[in-house]
Each structure stands twice: as structure tokens, then as C-alpha cells.
CSV table of C-alpha atoms in Angstrom, one decimal:
chain,number,residue,atom,x,y,z
H,1,GLY,CA,-0.9,-13.2,-11.4
H,2,ASP,CA,0.1,-9.6,-11.3
H,3,SER,CA,3.4,-8.6,-9.7
H,4,VAL,CA,5.7,-5.7,-9.3
H,5,THR,CA,9.5,-5.8,-9.0
H,6,GLN,CA,11.5,-2.9,-7.8
H,7,MET,CA,15.1,-2.4,-7.0
H,8,GLU,CA,16.5,-3.5,-3.7
H,9,GLY,CA,17.5,-0.8,-1.2
H,10,PRO,CA,18.6,1.0,0.6
H,11,VAL,CA,19.6,3.6,-1.9
H,12,THR,CA,22.0,6.1,-0.4
H,13,LEU,CA,22.6,9.5,-2.0
H,14,SER,CA,24.0,12.9,-1.2
H,15,GLU,CA,21.8,15.9,-1.4
H,16,GLU,CA,21.2,17.2,-4.9
H,17,ALA,CA,22.1,13.9,-6.5
H,18,PHE,CA,20.0,12.3,-9.3
H,19,LEU,CA,17.7,9.6,-8.3
H,20,THR,CA,16.4,6.6,-10.2
H,21,ILE,CA,14.4,3.8,-8.6
H,22,ASN,CA,13.6,1.0,-11.1
H,23,CYS,CA,10.2,-0.6,-11.2
H,24,THR,CA,8.9,-3.3,-13.6
H,25,TYR,CA,5.6,-5.0,-13.6
H,26,THR,CA,3.7,-8.1,-14.9
H,27,ALA,CA,0.0,-7.8,-15.4
H,28,THR,CA,-2.7,-9.7,-17.3
H,29,GLY,CA,-4.7,-6.6,-18.0
H,30,TYR,CA,-3.9,-3.0,-18.7
H,31,PRO,CA,-3.0,-1.6,-15.4
H,32,SER,CA,-2.8,1.8,-13.8
H,33,LEU,CA,0.6,2.4,-12.2
H,34,PHE,CA,1.5,4.2,-9.0
H,35,TRP,CA,4.3,5.3,-6.8
H,36,TYR,CA,3.5,5.6,-3.1
H,37,VAL,CA,5.9,7.1,-0.5
H,38,GLN,CA,6.0,6.3,3.3
H,39,TYR,CA,7.8,8.9,5.3
H,40,PRO,CA,9.1,7.8,8.8
H,41,GLY,CA,6.2,7.4,11.2
H,42,GLU,CA,3.6,8.1,8.6
H,43,GLY,CA,1.2,6.1,6.4
H,44,LEU,CA,1.5,5.6,2.6
H,45,GLN,CA,0.9,8.6,0.5
H,46,LEU,CA,0.2,8.6,-3.2
H,47,LEU,CA,3.2,10.3,-4.9
H,48,LEU,CA,2.2,10.1,-8.6
H,49,LYS,CA,0.3,7.9,-11.0
H,50,ALA,CA,-0.2,7.1,-14.7
H,51,THR,CA,-3.2,5.4,-16.2
H,52,LYS,CA,-2.1,4.7,-19.8
H,53,ALA,CA,0.9,4.0,-21.9
H,54,ASP,CA,3.3,7.0,-22.3
H,55,ASP,CA,1.6,9.0,-19.6
H,56,LYS,CA,4.0,10.8,-17.3
H,57,GLY,CA,3.1,11.2,-13.7
H,58,SER,CA,4.8,14.0,-11.8
H,59,ASN,CA,4.7,15.5,-8.3
H,60,LYS,CA,7.1,17.3,-6.0
H,61,GLY,CA,9.9,17.1,-8.6
H,62,PHE,CA,9.5,13.3,-9.0
H,63,GLU,CA,8.4,11.8,-12.3
H,64,ALA,CA,7.7,8.4,-13.8
H,65,THR,CA,6.7,7.4,-17.3
H,66,TYR,CA,4.4,4.5,-18.1
H,67,ARG,CA,6.4,2.4,-20.6
H,68,LYS,CA,4.2,-0.4,-21.9
H,69,GLU,CA,6.9,-1.8,-24.3
H,70,THR,CA,9.3,-2.4,-21.4
H,71,THR,CA,6.6,-2.9,-18.7
H,72,SER,CA,8.4,-0.3,-16.6
H,73,PHE,CA,7.5,2.7,-14.4
H,74,HIS,CA,10.9,4.0,-13.1
H,75,LEU,CA,10.8,6.8,-10.6
H,76,GLU,CA,13.2,9.7,-11.1
H,77,LYS,CA,14.1,13.0,-9.5
H,78,GLY,CA,16.8,15.4,-10.7
H,79,SER,CA,18.0,16.7,-7.3
H,80,VAL,CA,17.0,14.9,-4.1
H,81,GLN,CA,16.7,16.6,-0.7
H,82,VAL,CA,17.2,15.2,2.8
H,83,SER,CA,13.5,15.5,3.2
H,84,ASP,CA,13.0,12.9,0.4
H,85,SER,CA,14.4,10.2,2.7
H,86,ALA,CA,11.5,7.6,2.9
H,87,VAL,CA,10.4,4.2,1.6
H,88,TYR,CA,9.1,4.3,-2.0
H,89,PHE,CA,6.6,1.7,-3.2
H,90,CYS,CA,5.7,1.0,-6.8
H,91,ALA,CA,2.3,-0.5,-7.3
H,92,LEU,CA,-0.3,-1.4,-9.9
H,93,SER,CA,-4.0,-1.6,-10.1
H,94,ASP,CA,-5.4,-4.0,-12.7
H,95,GLN,CA,-8.7,-2.4,-13.4
H,96,ASP,CA,-9.6,-5.1,-15.9
H,97,SER,CA,-10.2,-7.3,-12.9
H,98,GLY,CA,-13.1,-5.0,-12.0
H,99,TYR,CA,-11.6,-3.7,-8.8
H,100,SER,CA,-8.9,-1.3,-7.8
H,101,THR,CA,-6.9,-3.6,-5.4
H,102,LEU,CA,-3.3,-2.6,-5.4
H,103,THR,CA,-0.4,-4.9,-6.0
H,104,PHE,CA,2.8,-3.6,-4.5
H,105,GLY,CA,6.5,-4.1,-4.8
H,106,LYS,CA,8.7,-4.7,-1.8
H,107,GLY,CA,9.6,-1.0,-1.4
H,108,THR,CA,12.9,0.8,-1.7
H,109,MET,CA,14.3,2.8,1.1
H,110,LEU,CA,16.0,6.1,0.1
H,111,LEU,CA,18.5,7.7,2.4
H,112,VAL,CA,19.7,11.2,1.5
H,113,SER,CA,22.5,12.7,3.4
H,114,PRO,CA,23.4,16.5,3.6
I,1,GLU,CA,-11.2,16.5,6.7
I,2,ALA,CA,-9.7,13.7,8.8
I,3,GLY,CA,-7.7,11.1,7.1
I,4,VAL,CA,-7.8,7.3,7.6
I,5,THR,CA,-7.1,6.5,11.2
I,6,GLN,CA,-6.0,3.2,12.7
I,7,PHE,CA,-5.8,2.0,16.2
I,8,PRO,CA,-3.7,0.9,18.0
I,9,SER,CA,-0.5,2.2,16.4
I,10,HIS,CA,1.5,-0.7,17.9
I,11,SER,CA,0.5,-3.9,19.6
I,12,VAL,CA,2.7,-6.5,21.2
I,13,ILE,CA,1.0,-9.8,22.1
I,14,GLU,CA,2.0,-13.3,22.9
I,15,LYS,CA,1.4,-16.3,20.6
I,16,GLY,CA,-2.1,-17.6,21.1
I,17,GLN,CA,-3.6,-14.4,22.2
I,18,THR,CA,-6.2,-12.4,20.4
I,19,VAL,CA,-5.8,-8.9,18.9
I,20,THR,CA,-8.3,-6.6,17.3
I,21,LEU,CA,-7.2,-3.8,14.9
I,22,ARG,CA,-9.5,-1.0,14.1
I,23,CYS,CA,-9.7,1.3,11.0
I,24,ASP,CA,-11.8,4.4,10.5
I,25,PRO,CA,-12.0,5.4,6.9
I,26,ILE,CA,-12.4,8.8,5.5
I,27,SER,CA,-16.1,9.8,6.0
I,28,GLY,CA,-18.2,8.9,2.9
I,29,HIS,CA,-15.7,6.4,1.5
I,30,ASP,CA,-17.6,3.2,0.5
I,31,ASN,CA,-14.5,1.2,-0.2
I,32,LEU,CA,-12.3,0.0,2.6
I,33,TYR,CA,-9.2,-2.2,2.1
I,34,TRP,CA,-6.9,-4.0,4.5
I,35,TYR,CA,-3.3,-4.8,3.5
I,36,ARG,CA,-0.4,-6.3,5.4
I,37,ARG,CA,3.4,-5.9,5.1
I,38,VAL,CA,5.5,-8.6,6.6
I,39,MET,CA,9.1,-7.5,7.3
I,40,GLY,CA,11.1,-7.1,4.1
I,41,LYS,CA,8.2,-8.3,1.9
I,42,GLU,CA,5.6,-6.7,-0.3
I,43,ILE,CA,2.5,-5.0,1.0
I,44,LYS,CA,-0.1,-7.6,0.3
I,45,PHE,CA,-3.8,-7.2,-0.1
I,46,LEU,CA,-6.0,-8.9,2.5
I,47,LEU,CA,-9.6,-7.9,1.7
I,48,HIS,CA,-11.9,-5.3,0.3
I,49,PHE,CA,-15.2,-4.0,1.7
I,50,VAL,CA,-17.8,-2.1,-0.3
I,51,LYS,CA,-19.9,-0.5,2.4
I,52,GLU,CA,-20.6,-3.4,4.8
I,53,SER,CA,-20.2,-6.2,2.3
I,54,LYS,CA,-17.0,-8.2,1.8
I,55,GLN,CA,-16.3,-7.7,-1.9
I,56,ASP,CA,-13.1,-9.7,-2.1
I,57,GLU,CA,-11.4,-11.6,0.8
I,58,SER,CA,-9.0,-13.6,-1.4
I,59,GLY,CA,-6.0,-12.3,0.4
I,60,MET,CA,-7.0,-13.4,3.9
I,61,PRO,CA,-4.3,-15.9,5.0
I,62,ASN,CA,-6.5,-18.3,6.9
I,63,ASN,CA,-9.5,-18.5,9.2
I,64,ARG,CA,-7.7,-17.1,12.1
I,65,PHE,CA,-8.4,-13.7,10.6
I,66,LEU,CA,-11.8,-12.2,10.8
I,67,ALA,CA,-12.8,-8.8,9.3
I,68,GLU,CA,-16.0,-6.9,9.9
I,69,ARG,CA,-17.4,-3.6,8.9
I,70,THR,CA,-20.6,-3.1,10.7
I,71,GLY,CA,-22.9,-0.4,9.3
I,72,GLY,CA,-20.4,0.3,6.5
I,73,THR,CA,-18.3,2.7,8.7
I,74,TYR,CA,-15.3,1.6,10.6
I,75,SER,CA,-13.8,-1.8,10.2
I,76,THR,CA,-12.1,-4.3,12.6
I,77,LEU,CA,-9.6,-7.0,11.8
I,78,LYS,CA,-9.4,-9.7,14.5
I,79,VAL,CA,-6.6,-12.2,14.7
I,80,GLN,CA,-7.4,-15.2,16.9
I,81,PRO,CA,-5.2,-17.0,17.9
I,82,ALA,CA,-2.2,-15.0,16.8
I,83,GLU,CA,0.9,-16.8,15.5
I,84,LEU,CA,4.4,-15.6,15.1
I,85,GLU,CA,4.1,-15.2,11.3
I,86,ASP,CA,1.3,-12.7,11.8
I,87,SER,CA,3.8,-10.1,12.8
I,88,GLY,CA,3.9,-7.1,10.5
I,89,VAL,CA,2.3,-3.8,9.7
I,90,TYR,CA,-1.4,-3.8,8.9
I,91,PHE,CA,-2.5,-1.0,6.7
I,92,CYS,CA,-6.0,0.2,6.1
I,93,ALA,CA,-7.0,2.3,3.0
I,94,SER,CA,-10.3,3.8,1.8
I,95,SER,CA,-11.5,5.2,-1.5
I,96,GLN,CA,-14.7,6.8,-2.6
I,97,GLY,CA,-17.0,6.1,-5.5
I,98,GLY,CA,-17.1,2.9,-7.6
I,99,PRO,CA,-14.5,0.2,-7.4
I,100,ARG,CA,-12.7,1.4,-10.6
I,101,ILE,CA,-11.6,4.6,-9.0
I,102,ALA,CA,-8.1,3.5,-7.9
I,103,GLU,CA,-6.8,6.3,-5.7
I,104,GLN,CA,-6.7,4.9,-2.1
I,105,TYR,CA,-5.9,6.9,1.0
I,106,PHE,CA,-3.9,5.0,3.5
I,107,GLY,CA,-3.8,5.1,7.3
I,108,PRO,CA,-0.5,5.1,9.2
I,109,GLY,CA,-0.7,1.4,9.9
I,110,THR,CA,-0.8,-0.8,13.0
I,111,ARG,CA,2.5,-2.6,13.8
I,112,LEU,CA,1.7,-6.0,15.3
I,113,THR,CA,4.4,-7.9,17.0
I,114,VAL,CA,3.6,-11.5,18.1
I,115,THR,CA,6.2,-13.0,20.5
């Protein structure tokens, strides 16, 4: 079945550091890929998405590129802020199955210190 | 426009008791999903409603879980009787349109603790 693997956390960075959170996937079809973020005390929010190979999703300074050849969708940000501290979830939706049910990774906690 | 809301935000119950979680989707959203995150694990799909019909309940762990969506509006998820392994955060999400539109809007979750 479909699965998503993302790097274990927590990831601890200083403000303005470069961020990479690795995500790889396994899917039987041709999935859409997502990054969701959960800030403390809040629900999941869609951060960015990509629906086909080589697409780059971007939002709030974060970006991720859909790499079909490496089945990856790594999240990057050039300069993190304290307010980026949150849990980040990589997810896929295998639309070939006919529905948009999401398959998630375990989540990666990001802690940014001033 | 109000987002997805869930009630309660936190519930602590003893093993063997019953708990009912509620989700109010965004108005007009036909699709409603339930997911669960057990501590340290992935967020896992439980089931999917299209309006009032269960489209996919393949993720429901066992028959102690019962989900309903009367009238195609809000949904409830009942756990009866609760077991220790049911502890976790239960998320609800909704989306509009046909099933192939993947963007789902999530609620803040209900944290269930079974002692």
C-alpha cells in the first residue's frame, strides 16, 4: 500500500538557519503530494502541494519539488523564524484510487530558537 | 466563514466507558473525513463520508467505533467501550466538490485519553 517516510525529529535550528525536512513516498498510482503544518494548539493546515512530477509547491518561504525519479518531496526554507516552530507532516493522495484520502508520514517537529 | 470545528477539544475517560466525538465541517462541504494520530505514529485515515453515506470505512480499527453523519451535516464518532489503545488525537477534515479534489481542511482535533 501507499506510505510516506519522513525524517525523525525534533529538528532544532537557530533563527535564520536553512531548513530541510526529508520526505520520500511509496505509491501504486501517481499521487499528489502535500506538506501540512500543525502549529501548537491548532489543527493541520495545508502548507503547500504539488500534483505532478517536477512541480514546485511554495508558500510562506517554504518550497518542495515533486521528484518522481527519487520518489521524494523534501521541504526546504532558506531562513527559518521562531514562528515556524511546529510539526510538519508530509502526505500523499493517490487519486488513482478514486478518492482523495490522505496518507501521512509520522510528522517532524521543528524547534527554532532565537 | 467558519472552519472545521470539533468537540470536545480534550476528553479523559476510563477504560470501558463510552465517548462521542463531534465534527462540524465547513458549510457546503460534501466530503467529511476522520483521521487518528496515536502518539508518535502516523496520522491514519479512519473513514470518509460523502454527504450522509459512508464512502470508505476501511480504516476503522474495529466494531467498537461507530461513525454517523445524519443529514449530511455534522458527524459523530462514538467509541464504545473505549480501550487504552484508543488514546490519541482524532482529526476531522472536510472538502468540497467531487472526491478527486484533494484539498482537505482540518479541524483542531480532539485529544482522547483513555485511562
